[in-house]
């Protein structure tokens, strides 16, 4: 996935002079995950540059550049270091179009390496999506595979809205044979990642892999058919694919790493029970991280939702 | 506790001044000889109109037409002096008290009224005049100015970004990050601190340990300059220099304009709770309009006719503002769904239909 | 309510030397809403003082003071100005007890005048509760009446956890005959504010008044009996009272001002449908602010949930 | 682009130095004569042990025992010089690279190992030694130190709060807010900037326009002082002065200790991608341990026996660390539910029971 995002950035920069990549260590180093590797060498220091260590300033800078007609693609180095920029996102990035009566769209794509599962210390494994998705005026997307990463990034950069682009670090080293450029479904739409008939499982980011693995096991060991929906876009939510699926299966489980309370599962459960009430054979269940701070690395394996926790929930929703 | 000490001190010696409070040219001052008589008349007219309009905004608030208004009374010289030095395509990033800047730029005051009446966030008619929307969260707009300036630098044009902040704003982290980035990137950005000695009820001495905000520039490796903010010519001179520096690619400047908030923080505030009448009286004697008028009258540039015309212009502007505010139609309820994103999601369309039903409107 | 909070602060300061009140304009001015009026005069500048204009710094200061054994009660002047402090809340205030293996509890009560409905400009009418309630490690409470405001504030200050204390500005001028000190239910528990039998309505803050008004109208005009539950504590959620109620009524509506997506209604709907699935006669509905920035003041009346919007939902859940 | 210019320059003239790189006392230096021979031996021993332990941490990471480790190689003088001047009840607020400070305070290195092994956020055994937990979000701990210092001031004790930050951290808004508040409240707080010239791959010249971080103090109305951070005696002297100032109620100080990060940013980093071998070589010649040893040997204070004993102490400490890290038991999965709040909510109890089921444990 790192290569796909890198290619997405490079192609966007090649296509449009106004695309700028900046952040902490994205220049000469090429980013702590090498996502921006080679961009400074290829496009020069004007197009790809390091900033001082100041996240609010980085997003603020992007807002000003967007006002001047640029398409900034700032990186915030890790999920946990996006929080100092929350005020700039909530008070400005999300509201600028509105406050300017449409005259100042924010063409900003904020890339954030996100989520857990890579054995990192505190603050490097956060799931910040709720903070952004609750904020009207920004789009929040998260790709689960390299093709989507490329395609959704290109679409985000080329679009007219501010996008919070959450990259699942745990999938950074996943590979896929890709002929680039690749265009997948529009990034505001969910996709059925695996069709099935018994239970709808909604996931995004790294949890899509977990859901697909669970579907494999469920099929093989229990003859249970899971339909996996990859959400892709976390805000504004498009739940048509989910609702379609639930109307067929009658059962729904949402999986995410974020703590349960007010994680995306809450919103999805609320919408599904409202709009597919009479189709539901069982309550919508949530398979999530716990309502605790993200644990130290040696415990992330037991903390994070995995195949077993998900299959437990599958069993529960299938109970007569 | 001497919380008003700084506001009561005479404006410090290192502070650039052109006109003494009585309007006389300070010996050895850097007088802006490049200004034509028309320039001078334009500036004093703008200050006069600003004061008249400012009073009208306060009236309109008292009459229940506006929810709130932050008066710029006493700060006309700083705002007009600074802004009149800019080109029309230099971008201004205001806080919320910059009526004088808008008057110079020719922004329709009704657009400002729309903001305080609660009709349009950020005001209307600003962007056309290269003014960013009015910003309420203190200091948060400073990084935007830096970004804008960086873009201008990348574009190879000599456009400058100018951001107005208050003495209180200097305490905010965002302002620090902006100052630092502006210096590191050497962008054409000017930070104008209107040091009006108060942040609501908090005096300068409780905001920062230094008495001289311009001295903060050195820590960023940036030019810093302090001027008498009630002396319109001093403001004009330092701004002219800063603009030149910016246009020549010599980087950002921090300007401290030492002035005073003569009114309440906003119409919702009661300053008698926290500051003395004596302090106010002292600053009344440093009134920026009286000072400039004395000077121009003595120089034979400003006549009774000019005074009359400026007063008239102010009256007309005030009347127009009053009419436009009173006549402003209620915004369409469904407009709350406009300009959220470039297109409405399915869920937002559903919500919009709901409000259309509630308000008996057509959602199509 | 302003008087009740003021008395709560004064009594807490009188009882415990370690209680400190600080923030922007809370000293000589007594706060922009006069909530801290007279505290500096009575307790001196050491106990009640103004800070520079820096919200992250204010919360950071409180954290350090708590480490030194104080019980700081900082004020953030308005909801919209709490966002610059989000990182200090999320990364530190909420995590410090955890990161110190319990050795460093955060005895901090952050007061925030909150929510809309008072005709203020942008950023003065935000509903920030989701940002805080999703964050494990802080309590979030919001009183709906003066007695609760006093009692919950005393309990928050005296407790051993960080509390985000959201004061509904719109109810600031509400009055109640009170003999102080008053002790109401524990602040982590919801309360039935009006018993009823047909529909459970869950509300908090200023929306409790709206719900009670709607209940009045429903009773009078339609003979429909609404049970109003005042949530009081928004995190960690205690939904036992809500579930009890829903098991009796079979119908549930949540009301809040915050935008719908990932507002508290999402979590409540998700829990109710999970834990009272077989009791539900209709989907849980949400009556909320819209997924837009808070509108300019002239439009807040149509934007905010009111009695009519709530009664519409009541009609819907009662449809056969 | 000369991005390494500042790290390659000689340490500037205005920088307080006691020992020249060859260990000779700089003419006219303020030598800390108050230090006993035992003090000197203690400091050099701490530096030697720090370096040995630091190397062991890197080894342990290479062997897969730690997820990550940020080496303090080259910064021993700054950390030991600063910390050895403090009293045991002065509170330290570290960033994440302060092993030398922990060694001086007698923190069990295994507790630091627990952090980097992913067993306990923030490390263990720190608070007992008046050290705040290790903090990763850059600069965010600075306001905590100010709050702690304010509390100490209120308590009327002469305890001081000391916060370690990096050159990169100076760009963060939180650090600015902390510096400003410390100055305004005149609290006993000392900000120690270890200017090691790099913030991961970003050189000082891309972090700030000034070459002298101590100069930032003036803008806050705070004492600022710059010392050679590879000169342990210089660090000790400036810290002694700052502590005295703080204890006497004369307010905060910003100390810039000019040093160099000789290793990678962390074990996950590859510095060859962004900096030159030449620069590193230059700083090798300024090694803080060699310098101090030369001085103490010449002064007859440090003998071969001392050297042997220090090496041995280091070896023992390294072995103990290795054993403790290797033997550390996996934490109990259910411990993730501890210390969230003072008591567990019903929902959290339910989640805990779920994990107990999943891991075959007893939830009671
Ligand atoms: C981030 C933020 N915090 C708090 C406020 C509330 N507030 C509005 S104006 C003000 C004082 C601002 O003082 P200053 O920057 O000196 O500007 P002035 O009002 O004097 O023009 C405060 C605290 C705000 N608007 N934004
Ligand atoms: C708020 C925040 N942003 C980004 C990071 C990622 N990061 C970790 S260390 C570092 C550089 C810090 O440099 P400096 O302050 O000079 O300390 P040093 O590592 O040199 O000791 C960065 C950017 C972080 N930890 N916290
Ligand atoms: Mg001010
Ligand atoms: Mg550094």
Coordinates of N, CA, C and O and ligand atoms in Angstrom, one line a residue, chain A residues 24 53 55 77 81, chain D residues 95-97 136-138 166-169 172 196 198-200 265, ligand 2:
Chain A
X24 N 5.9 16.9 8.5 CA 7.2 16.6 9.2 C 7.9 15.5 8.6 O 7.3 14.4 8.5
X53 N 7.8 21.5 13.4 CA 7.1 20.5 14.2 C 5.8 21.2 14.8 O 5.9 21.6 16.0
X55 N 1.6 20.8 14.3 CA 0.5 20.2 13.6 C -0.6 21.2 13.3 O -1.2 21.2 12.2
X77 N 2.0 13.1 11.1 CA 2.9 11.9 11.1 C 2.2 10.7 11.6 O 2.5 9.6 11.1
X81 N -0.9 12.3 16.7 CA -0.4 13.6 16.6 C -1.2 14.5 15.6 O -0.9 15.6 15.2
Chain D
X95 N 10.9 14.4 28.0 CA 10.4 14.0 26.7 C 10.6 12.5 26.7 O 10.0 11.8 27.5
X96 N 11.4 11.9 25.8 CA 11.6 10.4 25.8 C 13.0 10.0 25.7 O 13.3 8.8 25.5
X97 N 14.0 11.0 25.6 CA 15.3 10.6 25.3 C 16.2 10.9 26.5 O 17.4 11.0 26.4
X136 N 5.5 11.3 24.8 CA 5.8 11.2 23.4 C 5.3 12.4 22.6 O 6.0 12.8 21.7
X137 N 4.0 12.8 22.8 CA 3.6 13.9 22.0 C 4.4 15.2 22.3 O 4.4 15.7 23.4
X138 N 5.1 15.6 21.3 CA 6.1 16.6 21.5 C 5.6 17.9 22.1 O 4.7 18.5 21.6
X166 N 13.0 19.3 23.1 CA 14.0 19.2 22.1 C 14.0 20.5 21.2 O 13.1 21.4 21.4
X167 N 14.9 20.7 20.3 CA 14.9 21.8 19.4 C 13.6 21.8 18.6 O 13.0 22.8 18.3
X168 N 13.2 20.6 18.2 CA 12.0 20.5 17.4 C 10.8 20.9 18.2 O 9.9 21.6 17.7
X169 N 10.8 20.6 19.4 CA 9.6 21.0 20.3 C 9.4 22.5 20.4 O 8.2 22.9 20.6
X172 N 6.3 23.9 18.6 CA 4.9 23.6 19.0 C 4.2 24.7 19.8 O 4.8 25.3 20.7
X196 N 19.8 19.3 20.0 CA 20.7 18.3 19.4 C 20.7 18.4 17.9 O 21.1 17.5 17.2
X198 N 18.7 18.2 15.5 CA 17.8 17.4 14.6 C 16.5 17.1 15.2 O 16.5 16.8 16.4
X199 N 15.5 17.2 14.5 CA 14.1 16.6 14.9 C 13.8 15.6 13.9 O 13.4 15.9 12.7
X200 N 14.1 14.3 14.2 CA 14.1 13.3 13.2 C 15.0 13.7 12.1 O 16.2 14.0 12.3
X265 N 17.5 8.8 15.2 CA 16.4 9.4 16.0 C 15.9 8.3 16.9 O 15.8 8.5 18.1
Ligands
LIG2 C1 3.0 16.2 18.6 C2 3.9 15.3 17.9 N1 4.2 15.4 16.6 C3 5.0 14.6 16.0 C4 5.6 13.6 16.6 C5 6.6 12.7 15.9 N2 8.0 12.9 16.3 C6 8.5 12.2 17.3 S1 10.0 12.7 17.7 C7 10.0 14.0 16.6 C8 11.1 15.0 16.5 C9 11.4 15.6 17.9 O1 12.5 16.5 17.8 P1 13.1 17.2 19.0 O2 12.0 17.9 19.8 O3 14.2 18.0 18.5 O4 13.6 16.0 20.0 P2 14.7 14.9 19.7 O5 14.1 13.8 19.1 O6 15.8 15.5 18.8 O7 15.3 14.6 21.0 C10 8.8 13.9 15.9 C11 8.4 14.9 14.8 C12 5.4 13.5 18.0 N3 6.0 12.6 18.8 N4 4.5 14.4 18.6

